[in-house]
PDB file of C-alpha atoms in Angstrom:
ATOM      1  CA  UNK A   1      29.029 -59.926  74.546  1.00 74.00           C
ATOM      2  CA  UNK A   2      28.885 -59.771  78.553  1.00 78.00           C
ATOM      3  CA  UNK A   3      30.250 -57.266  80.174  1.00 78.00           C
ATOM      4  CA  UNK A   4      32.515 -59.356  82.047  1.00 79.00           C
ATOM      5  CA  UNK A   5      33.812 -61.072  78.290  1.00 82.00           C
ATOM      6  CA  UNK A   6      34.787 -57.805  77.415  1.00 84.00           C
ATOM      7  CA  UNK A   7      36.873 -57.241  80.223  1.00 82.00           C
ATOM      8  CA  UNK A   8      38.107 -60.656  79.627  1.00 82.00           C
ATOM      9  CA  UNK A   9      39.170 -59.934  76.004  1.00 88.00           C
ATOM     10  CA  UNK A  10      41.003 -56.091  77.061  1.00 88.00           C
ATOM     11  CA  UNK A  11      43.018 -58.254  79.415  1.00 87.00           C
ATOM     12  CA  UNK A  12      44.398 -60.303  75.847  1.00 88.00           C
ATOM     13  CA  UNK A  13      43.941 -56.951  74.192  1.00 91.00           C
ATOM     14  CA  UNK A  14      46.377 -55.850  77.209  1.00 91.00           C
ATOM     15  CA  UNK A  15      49.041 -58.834  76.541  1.00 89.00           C
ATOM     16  CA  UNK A  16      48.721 -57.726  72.659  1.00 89.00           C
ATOM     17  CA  UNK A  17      50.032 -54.304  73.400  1.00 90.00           C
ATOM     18  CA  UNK A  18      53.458 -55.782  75.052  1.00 89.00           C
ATOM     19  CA  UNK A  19      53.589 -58.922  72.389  1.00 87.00           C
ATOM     20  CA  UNK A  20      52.827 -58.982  69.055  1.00 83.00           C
ATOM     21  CA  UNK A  21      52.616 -62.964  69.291  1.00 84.00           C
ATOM     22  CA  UNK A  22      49.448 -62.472  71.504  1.00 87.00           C
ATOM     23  CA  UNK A  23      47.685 -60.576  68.957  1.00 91.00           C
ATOM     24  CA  UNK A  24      47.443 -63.711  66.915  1.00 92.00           C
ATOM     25  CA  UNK A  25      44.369 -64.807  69.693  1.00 91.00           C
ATOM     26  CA  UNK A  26      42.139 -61.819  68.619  1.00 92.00           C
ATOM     27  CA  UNK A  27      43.381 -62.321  64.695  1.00 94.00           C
ATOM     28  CA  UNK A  28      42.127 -65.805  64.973  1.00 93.00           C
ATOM     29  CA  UNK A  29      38.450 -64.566  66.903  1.00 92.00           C
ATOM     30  CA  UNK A  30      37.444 -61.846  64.510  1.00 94.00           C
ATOM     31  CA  UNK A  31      38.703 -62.963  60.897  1.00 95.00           C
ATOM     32  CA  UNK A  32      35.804 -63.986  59.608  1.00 94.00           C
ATOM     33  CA  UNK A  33      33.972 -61.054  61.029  1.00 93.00           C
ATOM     34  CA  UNK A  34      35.851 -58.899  59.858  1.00 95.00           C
ATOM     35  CA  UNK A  35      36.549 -60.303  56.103  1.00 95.00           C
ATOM     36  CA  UNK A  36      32.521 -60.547  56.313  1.00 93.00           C
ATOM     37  CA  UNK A  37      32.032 -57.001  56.782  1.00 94.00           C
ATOM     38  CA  UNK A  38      34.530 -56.114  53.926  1.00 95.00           C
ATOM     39  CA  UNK A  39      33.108 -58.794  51.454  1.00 95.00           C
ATOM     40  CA  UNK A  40      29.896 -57.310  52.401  1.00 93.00           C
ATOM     41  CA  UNK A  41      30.994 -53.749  51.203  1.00 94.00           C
ATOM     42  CA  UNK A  42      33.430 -55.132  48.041  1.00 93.00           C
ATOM     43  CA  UNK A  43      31.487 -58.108  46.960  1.00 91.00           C
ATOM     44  CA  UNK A  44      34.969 -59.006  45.973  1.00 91.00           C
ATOM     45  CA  UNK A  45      37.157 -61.838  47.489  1.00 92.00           C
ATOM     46  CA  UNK A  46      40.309 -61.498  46.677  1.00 93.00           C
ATOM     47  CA  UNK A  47      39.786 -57.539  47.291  1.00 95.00           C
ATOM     48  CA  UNK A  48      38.471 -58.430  50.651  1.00 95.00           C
ATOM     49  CA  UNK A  49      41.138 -60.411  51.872  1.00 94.00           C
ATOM     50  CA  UNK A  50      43.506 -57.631  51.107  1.00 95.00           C
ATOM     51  CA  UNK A  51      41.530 -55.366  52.997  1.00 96.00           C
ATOM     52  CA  UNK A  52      41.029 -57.225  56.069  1.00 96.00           C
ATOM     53  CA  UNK A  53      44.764 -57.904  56.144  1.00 96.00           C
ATOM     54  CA  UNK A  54      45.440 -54.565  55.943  1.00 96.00           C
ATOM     55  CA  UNK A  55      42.656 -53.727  58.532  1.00 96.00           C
ATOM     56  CA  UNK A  56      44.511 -56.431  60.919  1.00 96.00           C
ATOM     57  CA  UNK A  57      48.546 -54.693  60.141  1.00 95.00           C
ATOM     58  CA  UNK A  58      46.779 -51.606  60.952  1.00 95.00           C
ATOM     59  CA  UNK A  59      45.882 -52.888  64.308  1.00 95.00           C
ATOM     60  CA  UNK A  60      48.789 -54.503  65.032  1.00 93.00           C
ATOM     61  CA  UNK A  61      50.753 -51.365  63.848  1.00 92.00           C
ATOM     62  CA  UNK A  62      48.529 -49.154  66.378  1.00 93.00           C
ATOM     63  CA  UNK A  63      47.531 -51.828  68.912  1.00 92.00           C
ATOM     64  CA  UNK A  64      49.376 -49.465  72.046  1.00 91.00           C
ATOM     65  CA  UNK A  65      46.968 -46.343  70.890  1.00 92.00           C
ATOM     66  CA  UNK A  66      44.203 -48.724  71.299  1.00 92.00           C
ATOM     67  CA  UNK A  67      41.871 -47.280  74.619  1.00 90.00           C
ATOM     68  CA  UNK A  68      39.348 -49.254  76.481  1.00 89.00           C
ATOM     69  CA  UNK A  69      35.946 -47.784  76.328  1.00 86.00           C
ATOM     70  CA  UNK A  70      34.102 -50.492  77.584  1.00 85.00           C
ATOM     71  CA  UNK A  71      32.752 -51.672  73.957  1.00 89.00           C
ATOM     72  CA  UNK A  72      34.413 -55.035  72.150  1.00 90.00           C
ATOM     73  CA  UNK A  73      37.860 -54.779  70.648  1.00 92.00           C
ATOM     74  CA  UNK A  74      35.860 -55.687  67.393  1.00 93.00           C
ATOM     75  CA  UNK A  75      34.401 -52.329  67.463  1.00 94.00           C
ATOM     76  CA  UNK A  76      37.833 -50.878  66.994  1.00 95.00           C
ATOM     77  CA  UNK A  77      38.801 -53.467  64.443  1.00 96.00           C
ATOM     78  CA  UNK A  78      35.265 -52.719  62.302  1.00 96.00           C
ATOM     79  CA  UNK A  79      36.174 -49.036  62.725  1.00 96.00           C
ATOM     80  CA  UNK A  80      39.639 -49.387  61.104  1.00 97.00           C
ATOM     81  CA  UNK A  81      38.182 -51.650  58.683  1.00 96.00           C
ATOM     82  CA  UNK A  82      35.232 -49.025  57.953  1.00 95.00           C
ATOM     83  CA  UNK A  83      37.957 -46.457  57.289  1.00 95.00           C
ATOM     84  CA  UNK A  84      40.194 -48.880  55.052  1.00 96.00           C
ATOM     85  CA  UNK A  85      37.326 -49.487  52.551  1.00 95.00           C
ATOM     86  CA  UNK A  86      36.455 -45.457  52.610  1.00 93.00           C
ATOM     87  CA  UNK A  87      39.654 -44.810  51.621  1.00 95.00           C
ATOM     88  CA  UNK A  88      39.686 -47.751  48.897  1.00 95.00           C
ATOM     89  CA  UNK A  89      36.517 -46.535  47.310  1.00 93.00           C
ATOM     90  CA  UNK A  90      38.322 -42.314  47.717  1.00 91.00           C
ATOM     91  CA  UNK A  91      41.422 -43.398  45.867  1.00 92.00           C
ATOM     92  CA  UNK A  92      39.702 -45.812  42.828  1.00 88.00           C
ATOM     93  CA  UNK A  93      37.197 -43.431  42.659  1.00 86.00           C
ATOM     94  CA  UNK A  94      34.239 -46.536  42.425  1.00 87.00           C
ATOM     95  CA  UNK A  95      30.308 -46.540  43.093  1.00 89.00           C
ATOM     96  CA  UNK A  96      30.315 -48.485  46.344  1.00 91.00           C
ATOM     97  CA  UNK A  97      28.561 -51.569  46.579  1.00 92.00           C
ATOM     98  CA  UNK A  98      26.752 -53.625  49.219  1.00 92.00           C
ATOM     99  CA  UNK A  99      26.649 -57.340  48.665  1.00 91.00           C
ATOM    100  CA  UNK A 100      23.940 -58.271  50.660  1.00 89.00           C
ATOM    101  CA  UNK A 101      22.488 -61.810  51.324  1.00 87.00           C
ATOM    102  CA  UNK A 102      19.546 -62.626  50.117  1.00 83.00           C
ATOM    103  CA  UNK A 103      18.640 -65.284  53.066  1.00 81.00           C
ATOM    104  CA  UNK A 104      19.098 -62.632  55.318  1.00 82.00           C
ATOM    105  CA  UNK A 105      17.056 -60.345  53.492  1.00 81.00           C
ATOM    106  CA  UNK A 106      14.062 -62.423  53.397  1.00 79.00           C
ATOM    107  CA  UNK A 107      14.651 -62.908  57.349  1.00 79.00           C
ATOM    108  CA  UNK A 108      14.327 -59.368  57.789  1.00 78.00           C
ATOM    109  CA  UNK A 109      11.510 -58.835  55.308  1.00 73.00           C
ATOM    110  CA  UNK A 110       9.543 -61.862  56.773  1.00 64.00           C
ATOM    111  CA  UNK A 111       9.004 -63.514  53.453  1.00 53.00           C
ATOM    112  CA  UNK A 112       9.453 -67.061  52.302  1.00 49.00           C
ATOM    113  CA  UNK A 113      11.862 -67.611  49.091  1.00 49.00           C
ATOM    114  CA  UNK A 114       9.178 -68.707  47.055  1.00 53.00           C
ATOM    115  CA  UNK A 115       6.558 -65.510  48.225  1.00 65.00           C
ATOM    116  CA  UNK A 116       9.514 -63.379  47.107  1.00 69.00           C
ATOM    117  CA  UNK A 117       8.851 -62.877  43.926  1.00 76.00           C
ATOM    118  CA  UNK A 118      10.807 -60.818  41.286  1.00 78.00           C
ATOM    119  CA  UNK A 119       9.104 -57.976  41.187  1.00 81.00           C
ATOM    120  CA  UNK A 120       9.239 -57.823  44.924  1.00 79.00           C
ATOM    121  CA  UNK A 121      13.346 -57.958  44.840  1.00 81.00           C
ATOM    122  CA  UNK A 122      13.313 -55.000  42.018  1.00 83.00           C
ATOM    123  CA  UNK A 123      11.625 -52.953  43.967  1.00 84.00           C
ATOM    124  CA  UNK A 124      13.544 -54.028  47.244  1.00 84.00           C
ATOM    125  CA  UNK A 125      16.565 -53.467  45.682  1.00 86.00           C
ATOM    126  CA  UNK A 126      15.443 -49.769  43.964  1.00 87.00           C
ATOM    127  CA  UNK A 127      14.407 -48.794  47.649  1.00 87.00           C
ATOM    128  CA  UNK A 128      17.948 -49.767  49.466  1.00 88.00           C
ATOM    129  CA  UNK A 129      19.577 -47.824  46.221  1.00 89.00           C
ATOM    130  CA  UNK A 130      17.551 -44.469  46.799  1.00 88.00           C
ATOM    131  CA  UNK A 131      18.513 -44.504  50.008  1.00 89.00           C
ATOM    132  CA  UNK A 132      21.772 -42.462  51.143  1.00 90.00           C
ATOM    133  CA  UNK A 133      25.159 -44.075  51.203  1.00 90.00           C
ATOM    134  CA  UNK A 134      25.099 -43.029  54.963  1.00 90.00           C
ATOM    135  CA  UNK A 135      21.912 -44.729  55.674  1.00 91.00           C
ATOM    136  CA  UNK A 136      22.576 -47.503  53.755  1.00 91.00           C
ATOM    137  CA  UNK A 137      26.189 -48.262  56.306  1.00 92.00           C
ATOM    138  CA  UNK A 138      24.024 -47.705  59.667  1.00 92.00           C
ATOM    139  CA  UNK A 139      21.206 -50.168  57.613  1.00 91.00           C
ATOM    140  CA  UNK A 140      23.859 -52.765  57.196  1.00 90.00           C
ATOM    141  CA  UNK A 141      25.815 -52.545  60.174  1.00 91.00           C
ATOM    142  CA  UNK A 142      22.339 -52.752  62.451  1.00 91.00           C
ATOM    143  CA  UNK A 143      20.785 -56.169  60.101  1.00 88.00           C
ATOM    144  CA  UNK A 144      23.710 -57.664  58.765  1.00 87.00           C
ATOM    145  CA  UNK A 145      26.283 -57.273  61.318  1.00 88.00           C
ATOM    146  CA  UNK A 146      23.818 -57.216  64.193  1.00 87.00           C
ATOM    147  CA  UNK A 147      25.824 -53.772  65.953  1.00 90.00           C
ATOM    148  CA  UNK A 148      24.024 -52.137  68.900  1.00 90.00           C
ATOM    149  CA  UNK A 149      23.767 -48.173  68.431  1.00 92.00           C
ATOM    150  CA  UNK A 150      26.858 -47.896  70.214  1.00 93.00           C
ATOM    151  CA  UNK A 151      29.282 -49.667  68.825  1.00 93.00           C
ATOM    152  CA  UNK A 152      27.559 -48.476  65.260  1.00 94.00           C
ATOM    153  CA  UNK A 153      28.197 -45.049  66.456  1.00 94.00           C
ATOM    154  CA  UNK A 154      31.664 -45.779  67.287  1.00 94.00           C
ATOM    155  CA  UNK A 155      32.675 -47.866  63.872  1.00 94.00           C
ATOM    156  CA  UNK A 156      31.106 -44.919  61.827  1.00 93.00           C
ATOM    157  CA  UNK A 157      31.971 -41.921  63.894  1.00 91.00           C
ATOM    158  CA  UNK A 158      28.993 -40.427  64.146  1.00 93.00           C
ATOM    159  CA  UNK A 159      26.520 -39.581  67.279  1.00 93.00           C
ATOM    160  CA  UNK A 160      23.949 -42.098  68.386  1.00 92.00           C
ATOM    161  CA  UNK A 161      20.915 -40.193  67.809  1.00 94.00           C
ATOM    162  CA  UNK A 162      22.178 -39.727  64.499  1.00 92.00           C
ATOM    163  CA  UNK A 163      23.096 -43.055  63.620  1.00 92.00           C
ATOM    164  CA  UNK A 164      19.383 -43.867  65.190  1.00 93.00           C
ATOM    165  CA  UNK A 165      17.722 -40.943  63.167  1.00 93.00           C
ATOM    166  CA  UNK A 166      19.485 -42.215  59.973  1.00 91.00           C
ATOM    167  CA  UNK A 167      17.721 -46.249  60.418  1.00 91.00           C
ATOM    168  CA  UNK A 168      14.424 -45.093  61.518  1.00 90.00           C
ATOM    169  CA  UNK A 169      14.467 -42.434  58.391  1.00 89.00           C
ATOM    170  CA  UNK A 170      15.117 -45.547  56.168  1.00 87.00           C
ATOM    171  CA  UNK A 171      12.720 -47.865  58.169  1.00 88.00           C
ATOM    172  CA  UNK A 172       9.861 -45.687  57.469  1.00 87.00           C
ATOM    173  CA  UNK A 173      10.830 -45.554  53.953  1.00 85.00           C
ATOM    174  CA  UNK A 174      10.893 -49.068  53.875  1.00 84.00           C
ATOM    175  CA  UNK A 175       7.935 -49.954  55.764  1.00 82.00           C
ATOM    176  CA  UNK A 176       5.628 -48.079  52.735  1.00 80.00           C
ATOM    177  CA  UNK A 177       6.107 -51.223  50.511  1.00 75.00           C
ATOM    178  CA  UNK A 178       7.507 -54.181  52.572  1.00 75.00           C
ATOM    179  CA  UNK A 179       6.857 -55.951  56.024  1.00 70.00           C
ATOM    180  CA  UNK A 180       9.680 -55.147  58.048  1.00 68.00           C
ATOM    181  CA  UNK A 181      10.494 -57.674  60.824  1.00 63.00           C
ATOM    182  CA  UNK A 182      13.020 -55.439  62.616  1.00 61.00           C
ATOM    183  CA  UNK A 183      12.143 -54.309  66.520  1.00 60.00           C
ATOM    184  CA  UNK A 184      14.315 -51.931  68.685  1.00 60.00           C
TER     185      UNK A 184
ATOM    186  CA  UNK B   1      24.039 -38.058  50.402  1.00 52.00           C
ATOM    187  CA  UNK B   2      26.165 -41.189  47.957  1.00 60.00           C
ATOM    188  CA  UNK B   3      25.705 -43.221  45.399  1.00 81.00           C
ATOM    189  CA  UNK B   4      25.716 -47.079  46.017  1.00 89.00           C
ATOM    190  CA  UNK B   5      24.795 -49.909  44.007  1.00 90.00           C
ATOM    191  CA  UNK B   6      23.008 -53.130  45.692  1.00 90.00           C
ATOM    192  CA  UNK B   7      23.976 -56.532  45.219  1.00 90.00           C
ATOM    193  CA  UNK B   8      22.020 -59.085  46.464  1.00 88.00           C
ATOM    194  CA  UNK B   9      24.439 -62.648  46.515  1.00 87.00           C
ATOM    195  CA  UNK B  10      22.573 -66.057  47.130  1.00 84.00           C
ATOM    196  CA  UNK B  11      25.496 -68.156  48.412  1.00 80.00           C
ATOM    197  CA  UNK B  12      27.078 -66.858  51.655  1.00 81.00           C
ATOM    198  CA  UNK B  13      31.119 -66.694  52.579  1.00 84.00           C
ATOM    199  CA  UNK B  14      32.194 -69.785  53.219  1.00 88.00           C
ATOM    200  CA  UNK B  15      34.814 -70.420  56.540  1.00 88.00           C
ATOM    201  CA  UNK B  16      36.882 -72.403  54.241  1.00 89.00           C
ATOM    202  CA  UNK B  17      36.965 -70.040  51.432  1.00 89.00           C
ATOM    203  CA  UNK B  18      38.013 -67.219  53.663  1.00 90.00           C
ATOM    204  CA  UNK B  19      40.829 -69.302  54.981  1.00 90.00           C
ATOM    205  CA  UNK B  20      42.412 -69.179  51.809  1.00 91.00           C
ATOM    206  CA  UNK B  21      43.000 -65.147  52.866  1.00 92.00           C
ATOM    207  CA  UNK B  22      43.913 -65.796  56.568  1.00 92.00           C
ATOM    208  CA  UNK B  23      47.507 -65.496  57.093  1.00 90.00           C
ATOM    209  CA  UNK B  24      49.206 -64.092  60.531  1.00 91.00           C
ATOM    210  CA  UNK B  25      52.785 -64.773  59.947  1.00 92.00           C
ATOM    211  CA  UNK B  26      52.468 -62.836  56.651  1.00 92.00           C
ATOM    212  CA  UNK B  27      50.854 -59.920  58.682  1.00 93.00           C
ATOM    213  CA  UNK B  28      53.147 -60.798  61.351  1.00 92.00           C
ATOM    214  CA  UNK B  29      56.158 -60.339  59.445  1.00 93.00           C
ATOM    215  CA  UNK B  30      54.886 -57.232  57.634  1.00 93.00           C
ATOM    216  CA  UNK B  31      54.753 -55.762  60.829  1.00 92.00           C
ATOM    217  CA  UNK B  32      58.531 -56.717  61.997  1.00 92.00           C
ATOM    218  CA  UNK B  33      59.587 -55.067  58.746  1.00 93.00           C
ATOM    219  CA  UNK B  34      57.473 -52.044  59.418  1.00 91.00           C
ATOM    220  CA  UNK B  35      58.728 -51.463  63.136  1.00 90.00           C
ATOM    221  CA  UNK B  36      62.875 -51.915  61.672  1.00 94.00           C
ATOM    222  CA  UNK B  37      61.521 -49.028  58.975  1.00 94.00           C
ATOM    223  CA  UNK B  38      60.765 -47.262  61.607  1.00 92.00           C
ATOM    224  CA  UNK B  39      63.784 -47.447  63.821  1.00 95.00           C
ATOM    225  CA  UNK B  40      66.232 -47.358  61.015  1.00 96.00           C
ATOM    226  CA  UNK B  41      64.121 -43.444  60.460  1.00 96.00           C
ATOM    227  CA  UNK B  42      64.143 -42.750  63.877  1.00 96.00           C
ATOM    228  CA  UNK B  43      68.422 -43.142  63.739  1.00 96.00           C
ATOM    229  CA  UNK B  44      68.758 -41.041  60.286  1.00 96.00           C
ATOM    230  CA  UNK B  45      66.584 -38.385  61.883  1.00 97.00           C
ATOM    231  CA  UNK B  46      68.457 -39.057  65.701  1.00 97.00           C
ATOM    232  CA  UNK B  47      72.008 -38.978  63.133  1.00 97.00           C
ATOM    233  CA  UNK B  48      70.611 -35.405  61.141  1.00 97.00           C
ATOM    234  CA  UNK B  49      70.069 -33.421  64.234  1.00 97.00           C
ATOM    235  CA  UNK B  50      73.369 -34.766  65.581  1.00 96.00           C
ATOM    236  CA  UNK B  51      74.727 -33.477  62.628  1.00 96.00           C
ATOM    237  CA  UNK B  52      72.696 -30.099  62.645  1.00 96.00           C
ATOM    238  CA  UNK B  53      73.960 -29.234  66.402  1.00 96.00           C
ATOM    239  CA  UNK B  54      77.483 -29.854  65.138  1.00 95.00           C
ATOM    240  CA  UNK B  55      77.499 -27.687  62.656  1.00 95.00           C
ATOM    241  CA  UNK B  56      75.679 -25.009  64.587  1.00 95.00           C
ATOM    242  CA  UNK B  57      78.077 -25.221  67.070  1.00 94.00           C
ATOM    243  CA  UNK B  58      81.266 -25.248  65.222  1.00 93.00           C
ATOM    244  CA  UNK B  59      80.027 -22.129  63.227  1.00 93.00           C
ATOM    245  CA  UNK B  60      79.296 -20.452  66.479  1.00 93.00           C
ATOM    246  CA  UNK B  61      82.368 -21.577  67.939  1.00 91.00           C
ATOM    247  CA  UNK B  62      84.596 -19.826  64.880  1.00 90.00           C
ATOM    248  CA  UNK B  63      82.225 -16.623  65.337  1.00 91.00           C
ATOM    249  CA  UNK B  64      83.618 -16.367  68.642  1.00 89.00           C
ATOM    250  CA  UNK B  65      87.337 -17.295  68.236  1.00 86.00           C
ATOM    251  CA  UNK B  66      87.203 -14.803  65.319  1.00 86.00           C
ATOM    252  CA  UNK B  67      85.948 -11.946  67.587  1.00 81.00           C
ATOM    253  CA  UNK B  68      88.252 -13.095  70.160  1.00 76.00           C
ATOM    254  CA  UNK B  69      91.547 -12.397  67.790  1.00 72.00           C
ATOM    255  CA  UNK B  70      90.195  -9.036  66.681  1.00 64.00           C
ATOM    256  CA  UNK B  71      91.823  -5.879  68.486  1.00 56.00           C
ATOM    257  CA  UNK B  72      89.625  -4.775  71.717  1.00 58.00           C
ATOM    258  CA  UNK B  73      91.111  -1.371  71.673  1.00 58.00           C
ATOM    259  CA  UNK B  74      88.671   1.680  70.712  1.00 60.00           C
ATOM    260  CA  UNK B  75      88.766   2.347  66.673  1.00 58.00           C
ATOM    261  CA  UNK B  76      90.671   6.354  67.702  1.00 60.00           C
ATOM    262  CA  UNK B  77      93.328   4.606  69.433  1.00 56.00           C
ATOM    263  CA  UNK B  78      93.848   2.053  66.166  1.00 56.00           C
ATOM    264  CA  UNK B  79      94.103   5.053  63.999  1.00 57.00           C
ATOM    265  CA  UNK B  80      96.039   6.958  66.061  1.00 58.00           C
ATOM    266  CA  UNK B  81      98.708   4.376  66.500  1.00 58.00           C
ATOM    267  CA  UNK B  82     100.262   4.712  63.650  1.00 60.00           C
ATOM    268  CA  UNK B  83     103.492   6.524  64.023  1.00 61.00           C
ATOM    269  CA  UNK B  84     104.624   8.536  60.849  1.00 65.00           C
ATOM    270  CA  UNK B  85     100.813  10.084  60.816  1.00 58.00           C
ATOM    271  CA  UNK B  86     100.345  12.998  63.254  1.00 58.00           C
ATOM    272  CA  UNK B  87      96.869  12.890  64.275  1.00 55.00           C
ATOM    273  CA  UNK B  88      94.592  15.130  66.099  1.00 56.00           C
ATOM    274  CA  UNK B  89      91.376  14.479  67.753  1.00 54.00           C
ATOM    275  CA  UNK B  90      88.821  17.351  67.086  1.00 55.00           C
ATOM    276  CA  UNK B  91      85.344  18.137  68.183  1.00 54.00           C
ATOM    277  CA  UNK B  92      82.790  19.301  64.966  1.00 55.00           C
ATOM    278  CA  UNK B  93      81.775  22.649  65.813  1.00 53.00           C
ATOM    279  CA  UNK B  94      78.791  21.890  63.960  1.00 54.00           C
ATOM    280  CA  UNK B  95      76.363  21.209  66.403  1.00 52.00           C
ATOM    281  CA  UNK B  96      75.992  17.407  65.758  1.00 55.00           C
ATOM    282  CA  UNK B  97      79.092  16.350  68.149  1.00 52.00           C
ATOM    283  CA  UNK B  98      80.369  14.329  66.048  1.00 52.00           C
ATOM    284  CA  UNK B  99      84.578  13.306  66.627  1.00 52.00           C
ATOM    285  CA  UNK B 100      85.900  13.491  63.362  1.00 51.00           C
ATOM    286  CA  UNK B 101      89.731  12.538  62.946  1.00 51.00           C
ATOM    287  CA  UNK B 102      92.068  14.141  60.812  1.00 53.00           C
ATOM    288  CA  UNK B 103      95.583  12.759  59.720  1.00 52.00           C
ATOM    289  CA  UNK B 104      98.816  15.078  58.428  1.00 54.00           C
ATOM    290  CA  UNK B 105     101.986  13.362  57.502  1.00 53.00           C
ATOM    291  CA  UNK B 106     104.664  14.709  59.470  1.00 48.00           C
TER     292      UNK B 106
END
């Protein structure tokens, strides 16, 4: 997103704040997004779609508190949506889970479907589980979602270098068994 | 430090599958109903102080009407005023300066 599209969007972020009707705009723009994100970290649907509805009554609820700091409005809408699976997973007391797609994984691991072979995902998928929870949700949010440090920073609430410190901890990891087609 | 379990999924969200979730007016109107919540709280809290002040001030108000009514003059001249008791004002020789009253019936 340009910088001048993001000024674009605070001035319908702007006409949110004074009616609720307006808010429908940004609804429409970052559904799917959003409801990707939370499938992504539920791997269930009908779960999902609560979530992200919540996420979006949230926003509505607290669209006046909502500051400009020159990052998309879907950073604040991740962030909320970050927090509302956080506290799903704190009150039913589940082992979180991240659905991840397996055409994007072979994207990022620069193999073809049929070089994949099972052994390869086993061990793929023992690596992303002995990795931290933490590292994992920086992992996700910089392939899957395709978040600059910045915004990732923001959604998680943690500091850049940390949320930088965190991938290239689990990039190294990864690196010792797979092909890693992932570039700063 | 966590525990997580990894899923991988073949088949990615569909659009039309995840309109089946997508509903403003429902979010919309959970929102209206929310914000009337809100304001109907705001009153009953608005209504409680109201209250509160009311009460604090009619209680003070009877403090002070009830120390208005009582009888200004000093407590010797009270007791003295009574006519079929002679009293006498007398200084303790003591040492502590105390006023003590006495009262004979005349």
């Amino acid at each position: 997103m340009t910088d001048e599209e993001i000024r674009e969007e605070n001035s319908l972020v702007e006409r949110a704040k004074r009616n609720p009707e307006a808010f429908g705009k940004l609804y429409d723009k970052y559904f799917e997004g959003i409801f990707h994100f939370v499938f992504r970290r539920t791997d269930d649907e009908d779960l999902a779609g609560d979530l992200t509805s919540q996420t979006f009554l949230k926003a509505l609820q607290n669209i006046r508190k909502y500051e400009f700091k020159g990052l998309p409005f879907s950073a604040w809408l991740y962030r909320i949506a970050a927090n509302e699976v956080n506290k799903h997973y704190y009150s039913k007391k589940r082992t979180r889970v991240f659905s991840l797609e397996e055409e994007r994984i072979m994207e990022i691991f620069e193999q073809n479907d049929h070089q994949f072979t099972q052994s390869q995902i086993d061990l793929l998928v023992k690596s992303l589980n002995e990795l931290p929870t933490e590292t994992m949700e920086v992992l996700e949010m910089r392939f899957f979602e395709g978040k600059n440090f910045r915004e990732i920073s923001y959604i998680l609430n943690i500091g850049e270098s940390g949320a930088k410190m965190r991938l290239y901890r689990a990039i190294d990891k990864l690196r010792k068994n797979f092909n890693l087609n992932w570039e700063e | 430090m966590g525990r997580h379990e990894i899923r991988l999924r073949r088949n990615r969200m569909t659009s039309r599958r995840m309109e089946r979730h997508k509903n403003y007016q429902d979010i919309l109107r959970q929102h209206r109903q929310h914000r009337r919540g809100r304001i109907v709280k705001i009153l009953l809290y608005m209504i409680a102080l109201l209250a509160l002040i009311f009460v604090i001030y009619f209680a003070m108000h009877r403090v002070s009407e009830s120390k208005g009514t009582e009888d200004t003059r000093p407590v010797t001249a009270q007791i003295i005023s009574r006519p079929d008791i002679d009293f006498s004002l007398n200084k303790k020789e003591d040492g502590n300066k105390k006023t003590s009253a006495t009262g004979h019936l005349s």
